[in-house]
Coordinates of C-alpha atoms in Angstrom, one line a residue:
X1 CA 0.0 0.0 0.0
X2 CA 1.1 3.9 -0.3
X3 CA 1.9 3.8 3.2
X4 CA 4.3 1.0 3.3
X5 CA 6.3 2.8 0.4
X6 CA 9.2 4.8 1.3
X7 CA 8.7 9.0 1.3
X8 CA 9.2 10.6 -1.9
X9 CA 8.9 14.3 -3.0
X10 CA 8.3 17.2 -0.1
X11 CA 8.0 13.9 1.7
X12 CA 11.7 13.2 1.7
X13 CA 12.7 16.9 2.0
X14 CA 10.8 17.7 5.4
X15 CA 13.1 14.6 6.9
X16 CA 12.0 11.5 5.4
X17 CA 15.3 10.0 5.6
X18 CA 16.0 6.7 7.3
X19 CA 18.1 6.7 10.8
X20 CA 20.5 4.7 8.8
X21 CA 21.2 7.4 6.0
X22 CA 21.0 10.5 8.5
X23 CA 23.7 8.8 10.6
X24 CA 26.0 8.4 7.7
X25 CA 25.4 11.5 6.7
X26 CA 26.6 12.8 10.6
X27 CA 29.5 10.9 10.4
X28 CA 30.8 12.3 7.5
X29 CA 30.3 15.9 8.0
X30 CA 31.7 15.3 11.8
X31 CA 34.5 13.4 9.6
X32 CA 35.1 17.2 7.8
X33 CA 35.0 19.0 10.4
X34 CA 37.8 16.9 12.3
X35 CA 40.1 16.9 9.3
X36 CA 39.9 20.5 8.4
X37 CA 40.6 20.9 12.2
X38 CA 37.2 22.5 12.5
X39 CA 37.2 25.4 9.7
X40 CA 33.8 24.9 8.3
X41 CA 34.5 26.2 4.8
X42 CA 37.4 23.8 4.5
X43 CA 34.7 20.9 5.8
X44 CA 32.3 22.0 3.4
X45 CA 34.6 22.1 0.4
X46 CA 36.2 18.5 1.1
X47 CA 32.1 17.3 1.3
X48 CA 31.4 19.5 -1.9
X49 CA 28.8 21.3 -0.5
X50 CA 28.0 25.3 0.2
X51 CA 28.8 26.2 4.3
X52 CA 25.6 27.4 3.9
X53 CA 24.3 24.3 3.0
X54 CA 26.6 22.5 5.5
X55 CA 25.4 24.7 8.4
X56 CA 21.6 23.9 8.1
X57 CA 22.6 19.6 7.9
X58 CA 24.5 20.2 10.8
X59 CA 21.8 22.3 12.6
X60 CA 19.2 19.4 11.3
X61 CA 21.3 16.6 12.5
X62 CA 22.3 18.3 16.1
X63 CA 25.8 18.3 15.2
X64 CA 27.7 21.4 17.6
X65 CA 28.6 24.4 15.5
X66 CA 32.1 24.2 17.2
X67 CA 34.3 21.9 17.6

């Protein structure tokens, strides 16, 4: 049934993703952030993403904004 499927669409953006997936995702931005010694631009270019964009996973994920 619909429900059974996995969330797609706004779905997916408003935090559909699985504790499996946001975890990885944690680990490698904390993975950054520990080999650029903490400079979040550096962390952001080694995960090819904007700071900006960076910022707001690591605000969604309740990863500390220091290190």
């Amino acid at each position: 049934t619909p429900r059974d499927l996995p969330p797609t669409g706004a779905e997916a953006a408003a935090g559909g993703l699985s504790d499996e997936l946001q975890e990885q995702e944690r680990r490698r931005i904390v993975e950054a952030l520990e080999r650029s010694r903490f400079v979040k631009a550096e962390a952001a270019r080694m995960l090819r993403m904007s700071r900006t964009s960076m910022l707001a996973k690591m605000k969604r994920l309740g990863i500390a904004a220091e290190g």
